CSV table of C-alpha atoms in Angstrom, one decimal:
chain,number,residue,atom,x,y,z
V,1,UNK,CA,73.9,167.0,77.4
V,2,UNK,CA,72.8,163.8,76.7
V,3,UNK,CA,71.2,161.6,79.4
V,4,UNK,CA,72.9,158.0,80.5
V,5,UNK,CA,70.8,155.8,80.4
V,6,UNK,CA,71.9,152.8,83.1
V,7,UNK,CA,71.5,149.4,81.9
V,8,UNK,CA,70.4,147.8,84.9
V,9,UNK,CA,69.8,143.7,84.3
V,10,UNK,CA,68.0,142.0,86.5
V,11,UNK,CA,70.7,139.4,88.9
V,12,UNK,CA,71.2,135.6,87.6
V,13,UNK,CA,69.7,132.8,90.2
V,14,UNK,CA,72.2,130.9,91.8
V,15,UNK,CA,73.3,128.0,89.9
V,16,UNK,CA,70.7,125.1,90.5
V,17,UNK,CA,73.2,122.6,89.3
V,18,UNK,CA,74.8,122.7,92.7
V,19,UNK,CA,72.0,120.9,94.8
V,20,UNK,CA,71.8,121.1,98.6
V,21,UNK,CA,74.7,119.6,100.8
V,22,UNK,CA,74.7,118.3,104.2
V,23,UNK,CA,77.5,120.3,106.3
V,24,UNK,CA,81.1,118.4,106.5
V,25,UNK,CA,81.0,118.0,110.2
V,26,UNK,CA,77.4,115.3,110.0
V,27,UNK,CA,79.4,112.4,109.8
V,28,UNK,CA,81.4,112.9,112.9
V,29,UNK,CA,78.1,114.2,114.6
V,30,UNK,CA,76.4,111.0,113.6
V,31,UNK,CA,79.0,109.1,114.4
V,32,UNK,CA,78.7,110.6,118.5
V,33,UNK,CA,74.7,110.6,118.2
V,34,UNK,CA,74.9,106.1,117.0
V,35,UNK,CA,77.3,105.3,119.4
V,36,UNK,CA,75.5,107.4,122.0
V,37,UNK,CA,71.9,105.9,120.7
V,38,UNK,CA,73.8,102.2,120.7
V,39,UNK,CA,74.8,102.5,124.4
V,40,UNK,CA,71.4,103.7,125.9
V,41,UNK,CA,69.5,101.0,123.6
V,42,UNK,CA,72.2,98.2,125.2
V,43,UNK,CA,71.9,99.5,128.4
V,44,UNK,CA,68.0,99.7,128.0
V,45,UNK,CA,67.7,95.8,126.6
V,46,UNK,CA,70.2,94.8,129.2
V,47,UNK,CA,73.0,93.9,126.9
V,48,UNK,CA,76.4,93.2,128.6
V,49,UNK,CA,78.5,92.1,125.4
V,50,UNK,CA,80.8,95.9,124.1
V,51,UNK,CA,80.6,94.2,120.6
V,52,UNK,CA,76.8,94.3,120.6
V,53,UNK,CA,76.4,97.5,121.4
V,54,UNK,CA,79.1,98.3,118.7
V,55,UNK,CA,77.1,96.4,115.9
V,56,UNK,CA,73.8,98.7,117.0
V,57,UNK,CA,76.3,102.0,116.9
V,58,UNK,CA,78.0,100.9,113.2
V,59,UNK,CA,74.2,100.0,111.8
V,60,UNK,CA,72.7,103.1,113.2
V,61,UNK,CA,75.5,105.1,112.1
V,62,UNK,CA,75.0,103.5,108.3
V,63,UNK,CA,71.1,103.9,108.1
V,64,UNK,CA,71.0,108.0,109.6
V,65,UNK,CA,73.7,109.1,107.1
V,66,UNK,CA,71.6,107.2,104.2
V,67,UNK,CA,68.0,109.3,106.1
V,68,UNK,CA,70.0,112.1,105.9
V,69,UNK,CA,71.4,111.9,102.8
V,70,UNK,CA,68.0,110.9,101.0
V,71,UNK,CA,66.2,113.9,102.6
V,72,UNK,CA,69.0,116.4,102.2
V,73,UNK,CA,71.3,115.3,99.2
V,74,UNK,CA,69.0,113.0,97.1
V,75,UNK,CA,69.1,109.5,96.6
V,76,UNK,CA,72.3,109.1,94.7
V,77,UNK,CA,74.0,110.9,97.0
V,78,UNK,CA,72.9,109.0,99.6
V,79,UNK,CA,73.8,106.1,98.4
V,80,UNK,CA,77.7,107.5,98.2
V,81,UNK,CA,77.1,108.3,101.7
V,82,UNK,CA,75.8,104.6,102.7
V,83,UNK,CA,79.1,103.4,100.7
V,84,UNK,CA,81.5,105.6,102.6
V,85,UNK,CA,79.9,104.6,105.8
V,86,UNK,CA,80.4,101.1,105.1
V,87,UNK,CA,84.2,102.0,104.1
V,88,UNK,CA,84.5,103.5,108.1
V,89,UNK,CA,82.8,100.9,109.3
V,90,UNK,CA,84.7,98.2,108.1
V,91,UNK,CA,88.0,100.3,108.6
V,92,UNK,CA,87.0,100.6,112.6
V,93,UNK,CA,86.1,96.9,112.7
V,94,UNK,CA,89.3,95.7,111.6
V,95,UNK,CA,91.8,98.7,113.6
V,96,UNK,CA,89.5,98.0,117.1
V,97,UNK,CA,90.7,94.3,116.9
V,98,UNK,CA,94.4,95.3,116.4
V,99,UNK,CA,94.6,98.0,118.8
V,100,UNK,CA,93.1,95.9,121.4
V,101,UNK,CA,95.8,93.5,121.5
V,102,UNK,CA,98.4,95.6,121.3
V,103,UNK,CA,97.3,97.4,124.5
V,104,UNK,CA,96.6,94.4,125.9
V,105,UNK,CA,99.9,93.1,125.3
V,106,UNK,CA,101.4,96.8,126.1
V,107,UNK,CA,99.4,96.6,129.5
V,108,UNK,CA,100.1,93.5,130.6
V,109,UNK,CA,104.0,93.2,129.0
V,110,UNK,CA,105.5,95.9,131.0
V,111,UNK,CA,105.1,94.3,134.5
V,112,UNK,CA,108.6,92.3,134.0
V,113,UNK,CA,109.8,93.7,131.3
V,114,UNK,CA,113.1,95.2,131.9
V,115,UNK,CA,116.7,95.1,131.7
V,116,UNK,CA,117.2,92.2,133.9
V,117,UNK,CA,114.2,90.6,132.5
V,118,UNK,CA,115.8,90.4,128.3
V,119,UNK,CA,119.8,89.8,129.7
V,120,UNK,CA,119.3,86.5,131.9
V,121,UNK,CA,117.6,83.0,131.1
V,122,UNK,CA,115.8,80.9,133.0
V,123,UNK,CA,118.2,78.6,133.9
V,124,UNK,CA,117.4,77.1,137.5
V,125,UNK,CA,114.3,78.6,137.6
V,126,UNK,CA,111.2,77.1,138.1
V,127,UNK,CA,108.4,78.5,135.8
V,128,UNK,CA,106.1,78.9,138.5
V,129,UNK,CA,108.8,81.2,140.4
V,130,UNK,CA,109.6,84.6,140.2
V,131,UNK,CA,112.4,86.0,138.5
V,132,UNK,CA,114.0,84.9,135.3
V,133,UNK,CA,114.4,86.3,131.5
V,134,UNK,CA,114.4,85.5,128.1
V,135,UNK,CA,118.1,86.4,126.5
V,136,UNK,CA,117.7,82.5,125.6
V,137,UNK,CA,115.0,83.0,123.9
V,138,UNK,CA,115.8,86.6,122.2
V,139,UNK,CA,119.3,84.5,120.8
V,140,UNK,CA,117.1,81.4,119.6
V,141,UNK,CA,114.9,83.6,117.8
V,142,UNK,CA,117.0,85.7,116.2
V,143,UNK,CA,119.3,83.1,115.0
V,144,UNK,CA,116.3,80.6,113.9
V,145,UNK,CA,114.8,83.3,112.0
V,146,UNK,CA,117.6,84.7,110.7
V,147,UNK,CA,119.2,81.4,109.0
V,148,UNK,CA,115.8,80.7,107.9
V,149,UNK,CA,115.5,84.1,105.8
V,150,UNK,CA,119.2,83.7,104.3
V,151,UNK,CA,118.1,80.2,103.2
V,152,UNK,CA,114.8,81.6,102.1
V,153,UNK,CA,114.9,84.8,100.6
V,154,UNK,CA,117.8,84.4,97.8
V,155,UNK,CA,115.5,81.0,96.6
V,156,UNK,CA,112.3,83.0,97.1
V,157,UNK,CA,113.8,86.1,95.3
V,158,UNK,CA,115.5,83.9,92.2
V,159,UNK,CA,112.3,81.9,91.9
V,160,UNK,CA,110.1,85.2,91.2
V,161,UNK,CA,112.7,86.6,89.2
V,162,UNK,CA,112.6,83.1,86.7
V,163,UNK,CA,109.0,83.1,87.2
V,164,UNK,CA,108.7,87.0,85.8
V,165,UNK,CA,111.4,87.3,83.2
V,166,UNK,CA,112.2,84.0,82.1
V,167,UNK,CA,109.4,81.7,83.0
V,168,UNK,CA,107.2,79.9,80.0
V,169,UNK,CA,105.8,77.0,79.2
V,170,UNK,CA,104.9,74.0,81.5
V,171,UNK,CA,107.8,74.1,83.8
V,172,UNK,CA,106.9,77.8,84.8
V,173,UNK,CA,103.5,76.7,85.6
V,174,UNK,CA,104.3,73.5,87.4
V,175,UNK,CA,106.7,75.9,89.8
V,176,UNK,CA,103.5,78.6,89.9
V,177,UNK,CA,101.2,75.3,91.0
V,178,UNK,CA,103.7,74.0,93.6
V,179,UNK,CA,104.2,77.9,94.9
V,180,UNK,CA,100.5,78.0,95.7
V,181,UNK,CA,100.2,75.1,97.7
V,182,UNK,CA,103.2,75.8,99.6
V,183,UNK,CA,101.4,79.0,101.1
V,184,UNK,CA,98.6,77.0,102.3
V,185,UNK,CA,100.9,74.4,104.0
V,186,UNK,CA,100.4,74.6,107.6
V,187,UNK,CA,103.3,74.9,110.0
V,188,UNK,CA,103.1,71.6,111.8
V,189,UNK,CA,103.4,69.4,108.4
V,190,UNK,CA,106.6,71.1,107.2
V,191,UNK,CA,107.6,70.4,110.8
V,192,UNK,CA,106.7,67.2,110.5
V,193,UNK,CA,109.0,66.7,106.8
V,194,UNK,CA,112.0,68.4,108.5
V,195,UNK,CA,111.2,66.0,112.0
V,196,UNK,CA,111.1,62.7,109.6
V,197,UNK,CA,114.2,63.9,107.6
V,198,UNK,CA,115.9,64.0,111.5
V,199,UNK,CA,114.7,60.4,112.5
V,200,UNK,CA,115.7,59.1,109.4
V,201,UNK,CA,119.5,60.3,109.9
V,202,UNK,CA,119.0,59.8,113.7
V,203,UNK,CA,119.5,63.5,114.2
V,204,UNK,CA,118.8,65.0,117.8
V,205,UNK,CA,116.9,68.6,118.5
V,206,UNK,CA,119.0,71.2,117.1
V,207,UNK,CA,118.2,75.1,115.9
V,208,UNK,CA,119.4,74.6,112.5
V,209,UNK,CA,116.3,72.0,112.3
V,210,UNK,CA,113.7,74.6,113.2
V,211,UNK,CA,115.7,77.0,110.6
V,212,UNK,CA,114.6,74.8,107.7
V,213,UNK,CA,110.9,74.2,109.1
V,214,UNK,CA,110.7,77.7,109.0
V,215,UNK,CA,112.6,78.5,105.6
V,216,UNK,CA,109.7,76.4,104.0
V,217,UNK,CA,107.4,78.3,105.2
V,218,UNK,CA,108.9,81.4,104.3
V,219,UNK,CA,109.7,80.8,100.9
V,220,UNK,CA,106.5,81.0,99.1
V,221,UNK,CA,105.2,84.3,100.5
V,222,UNK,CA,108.5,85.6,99.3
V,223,UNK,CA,107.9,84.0,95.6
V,224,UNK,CA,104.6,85.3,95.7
V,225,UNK,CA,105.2,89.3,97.2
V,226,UNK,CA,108.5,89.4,95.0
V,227,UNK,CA,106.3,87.9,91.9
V,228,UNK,CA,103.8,90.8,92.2
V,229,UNK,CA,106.4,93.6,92.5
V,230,UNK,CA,108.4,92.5,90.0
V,231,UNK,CA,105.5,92.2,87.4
V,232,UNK,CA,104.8,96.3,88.6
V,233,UNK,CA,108.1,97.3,86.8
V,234,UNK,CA,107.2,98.7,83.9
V,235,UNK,CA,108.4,96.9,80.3
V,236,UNK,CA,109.7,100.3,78.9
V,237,UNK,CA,112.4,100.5,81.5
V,238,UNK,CA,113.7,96.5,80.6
V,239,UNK,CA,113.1,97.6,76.7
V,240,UNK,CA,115.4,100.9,77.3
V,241,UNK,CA,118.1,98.7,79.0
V,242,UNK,CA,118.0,96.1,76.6
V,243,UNK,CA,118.4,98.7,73.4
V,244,UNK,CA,121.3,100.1,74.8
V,245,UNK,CA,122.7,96.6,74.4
V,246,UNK,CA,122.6,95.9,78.2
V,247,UNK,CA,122.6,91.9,78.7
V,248,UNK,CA,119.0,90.6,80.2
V,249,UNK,CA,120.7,89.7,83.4
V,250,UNK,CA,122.3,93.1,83.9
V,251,UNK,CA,119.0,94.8,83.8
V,252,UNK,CA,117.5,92.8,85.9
V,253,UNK,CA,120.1,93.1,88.3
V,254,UNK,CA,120.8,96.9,87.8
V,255,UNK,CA,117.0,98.1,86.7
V,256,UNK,CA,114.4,95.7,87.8
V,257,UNK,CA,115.6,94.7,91.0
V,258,UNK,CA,117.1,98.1,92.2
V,259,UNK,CA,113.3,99.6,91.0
V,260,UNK,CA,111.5,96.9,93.0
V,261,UNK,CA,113.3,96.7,95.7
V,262,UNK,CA,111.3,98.5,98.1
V,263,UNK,CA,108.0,96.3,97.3
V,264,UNK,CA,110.3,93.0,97.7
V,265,UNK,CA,111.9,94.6,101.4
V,266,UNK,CA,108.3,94.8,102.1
V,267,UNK,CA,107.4,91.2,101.1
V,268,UNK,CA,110.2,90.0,103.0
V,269,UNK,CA,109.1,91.6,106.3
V,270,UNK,CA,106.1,90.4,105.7
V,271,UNK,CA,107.4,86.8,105.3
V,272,UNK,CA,109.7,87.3,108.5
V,273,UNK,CA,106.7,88.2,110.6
V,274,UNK,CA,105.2,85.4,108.9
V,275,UNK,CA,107.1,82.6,110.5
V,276,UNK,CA,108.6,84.7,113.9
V,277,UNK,CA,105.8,83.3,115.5
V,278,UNK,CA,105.9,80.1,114.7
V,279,UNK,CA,105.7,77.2,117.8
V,280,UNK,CA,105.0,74.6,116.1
V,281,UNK,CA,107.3,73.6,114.2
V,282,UNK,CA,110.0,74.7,117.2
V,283,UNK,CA,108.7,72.4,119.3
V,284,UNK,CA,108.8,69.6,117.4
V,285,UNK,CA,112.5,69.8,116.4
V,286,UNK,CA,114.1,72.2,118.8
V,287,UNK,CA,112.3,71.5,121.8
V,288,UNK,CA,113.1,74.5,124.2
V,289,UNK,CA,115.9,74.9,126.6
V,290,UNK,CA,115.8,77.2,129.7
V,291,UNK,CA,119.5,77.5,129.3
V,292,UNK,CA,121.1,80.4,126.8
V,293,UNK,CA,122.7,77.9,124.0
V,294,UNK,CA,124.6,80.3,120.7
V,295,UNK,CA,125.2,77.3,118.8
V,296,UNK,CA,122.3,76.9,116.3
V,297,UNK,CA,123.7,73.2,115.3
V,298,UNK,CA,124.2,71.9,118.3
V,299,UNK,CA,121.9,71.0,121.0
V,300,UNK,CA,118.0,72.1,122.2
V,301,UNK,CA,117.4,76.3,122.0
V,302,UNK,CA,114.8,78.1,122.9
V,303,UNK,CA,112.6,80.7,121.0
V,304,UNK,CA,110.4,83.1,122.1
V,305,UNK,CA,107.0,81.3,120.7
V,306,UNK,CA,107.8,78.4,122.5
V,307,UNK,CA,109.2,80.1,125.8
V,308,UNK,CA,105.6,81.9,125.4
V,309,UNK,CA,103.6,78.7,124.9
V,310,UNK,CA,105.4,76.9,128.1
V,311,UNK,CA,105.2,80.0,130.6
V,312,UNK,CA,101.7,80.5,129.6
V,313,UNK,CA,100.9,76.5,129.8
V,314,UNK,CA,102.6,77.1,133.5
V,315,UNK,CA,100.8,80.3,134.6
V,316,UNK,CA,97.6,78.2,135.6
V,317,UNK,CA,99.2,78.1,139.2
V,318,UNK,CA,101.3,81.2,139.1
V,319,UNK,CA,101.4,84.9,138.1
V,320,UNK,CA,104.7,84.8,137.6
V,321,UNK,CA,104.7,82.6,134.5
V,322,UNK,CA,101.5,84.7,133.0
V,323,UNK,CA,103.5,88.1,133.4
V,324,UNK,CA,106.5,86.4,131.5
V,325,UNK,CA,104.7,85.2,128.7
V,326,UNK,CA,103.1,88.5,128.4
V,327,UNK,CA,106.4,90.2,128.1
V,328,UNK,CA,108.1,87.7,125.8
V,329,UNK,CA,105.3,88.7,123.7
V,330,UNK,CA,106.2,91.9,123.6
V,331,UNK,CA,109.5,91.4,123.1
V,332,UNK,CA,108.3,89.6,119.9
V,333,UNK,CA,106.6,92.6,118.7
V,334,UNK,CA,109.2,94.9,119.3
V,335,UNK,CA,112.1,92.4,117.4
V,336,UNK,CA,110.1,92.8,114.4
V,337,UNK,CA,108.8,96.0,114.3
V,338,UNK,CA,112.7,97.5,114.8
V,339,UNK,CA,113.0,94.8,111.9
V,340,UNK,CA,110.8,96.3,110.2
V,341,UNK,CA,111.8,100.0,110.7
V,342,UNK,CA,115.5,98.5,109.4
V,343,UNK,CA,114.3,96.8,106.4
V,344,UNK,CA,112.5,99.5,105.1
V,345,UNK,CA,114.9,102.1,105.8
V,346,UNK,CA,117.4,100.3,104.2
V,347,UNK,CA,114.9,100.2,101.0
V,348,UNK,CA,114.6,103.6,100.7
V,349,UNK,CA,118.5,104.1,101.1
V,350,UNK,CA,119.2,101.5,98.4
V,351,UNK,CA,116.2,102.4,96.1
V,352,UNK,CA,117.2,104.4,92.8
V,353,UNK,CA,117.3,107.9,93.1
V,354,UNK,CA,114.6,110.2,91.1
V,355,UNK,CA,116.1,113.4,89.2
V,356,UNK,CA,114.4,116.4,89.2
């Protein structure tokens, strides 16, 4: 009987091309220890200002990951780590601003803001009493805005769509030049065109006149957002339309815009958000009425920027007029975030279906 003779190798190493690795929970835990480290130094040198001891926190955090990282992980690692921490850093610096006013607005909205508070106007109210709402405001606003983004949006939309598909030569560039400085137009100058339009027709302070103001403001962030979605539909769908001998304006009206339309809904929004908040231009050619007026072309209206700029103008000598500008403001936020909501759901609904 023979004897088996076990062939017993000797074990590998471990792989050495997988170098040491800090553990996945060092970030958050330097994250605690900076912001820990950045309160006791503020506190130690007396500093009063949150933002300062902030800055110390974010620049602490940023130079212990890249210590760790050199000791631990190398030096190209690190230097990932010092770009990832820059990437969180800049990410907190620009949500802490934009949480803050929203709970400030939150906070101090909800004193007055109920039922009574959005279905009655001001009317014989003083601003520096209590009581009073803004349903003359909610109605100006909505129907300012709203005329505004039907005058707006099918010019905006029809200019991108030439621009993309049909667009060449000097004109198209001449339209692309005039596009640009619209978006850097302030609000008070296109006030200021529709205002000297009114004189010269010896027009009083209507709605409608604040509609335009705010159309031209509108249109060139929709050229531009529509532009840029449009130019993300790919060619091969246009090419596959037109060699089944679709006409051009069919498939731009059945495949390009249909494919685009969520990123257009979303340029739109963005637009409408754009010029809800516009004073302005209201208060040089609406003026502001404390009384609830439906008829856009007739007469002063109010809007909820201006009702906020005159309560808050007011609320030097009373509370009253600081707590309702504080709520209208939240009103605001609320009008176009539900218009938000509605315009993107009603993207997805109308967006082209995907087959399996």
């Amino acid at each position: 009987m023979s004897n088996v003779v076990m062939d017993k190798r000797p074990e590998r190493p471990a792989s050495t091309l997988q170098g040491a690795r800090l553990p996945k929970w060092t970030p958050y835990a330097v994250a605690v220890g900076s912001v820990g480290a950045g309160l006791g130094i503020s506190a130690a040198a007396g500093l009063e200002s949150s933002i300062q001891w902030a800055l110390i926190a974010a620049l602490l955090f940023v130079l212990v990951n890249y210590g760790l990282g050199v000791k631990v992980e190398g030096s190209r690692q690190a230097k990932d780590r010092v770009a990832t921490s820059l990437v969180w850093v800049a990410f907190l610096l620009a949500v802490i601003p934009l949480a803050s006013v929203i709970w400030e607005t939150v906070s101090r909205g909800v004193k007055v803001l109920d039922v009574y508070f959005l279905t009655h106007s001001m009317g014989v109210v003083a601003d520096t009493e209590v009581g009073g709402g803004i349903n003359h405001a909610i109605i100006g606003t909505l129907e300012q805005v709203g005329l505004a983004t039907v005058m707006a949006v099918p010019v905006g939309v029809l200019t991108a769509v030439y621009l993309v598909e049909y667009g060449r030569g000097r004109l198209a560039q001449t339209v692309t030049f005039f596009v640009d400085v619209m978006t850097g137009i302030p609000s008070i100058v296109a006030g200021l065109f529709v205002l000297a339009i009114m004189l010269q027709l010896n027009l009083e302070p209507f709605g409608f006149a604040g509609s335009l103001a705010l159309a031209i403001l509108m249109m060139p962030v929709v050229v531009r957002s529509t532009e840029e979605m449009l130019k993300l539909v790919p060619n091969e769908l246009r090419e596959a339309s037109l060699a089944l001998g679709v006409p051009k304006w069919r498939t731009i009206t059945k495949v390009v815009l249909p494919t685009s339309i969520g990123g257009i809904t979303t340029g739109v929004m963005l637009a409408v958000a754009r010029i809800a908040g516009e004073t302005a231009p209201v208060l040089l050619l609406v003026w502001g009425s404390a009384f609830i007026n439906n008829n856009p072309f007739d007469g002063a209206q109010a809007s909820l920027p201006l009702y906020i700029y005159q309560q808050y103008s007011q609320s030097a000598g009373s509370s009253a007029a600081y707590d309702r500008a504080w709520a209208a403001a939240l009103t605001l936020i609320i009008i176009v975030m539900i218009l938000n909501l509605a315009a993107r759901g009603i993207a997805r609904w109308k967006a082209p279906k995907t087959g399996r």
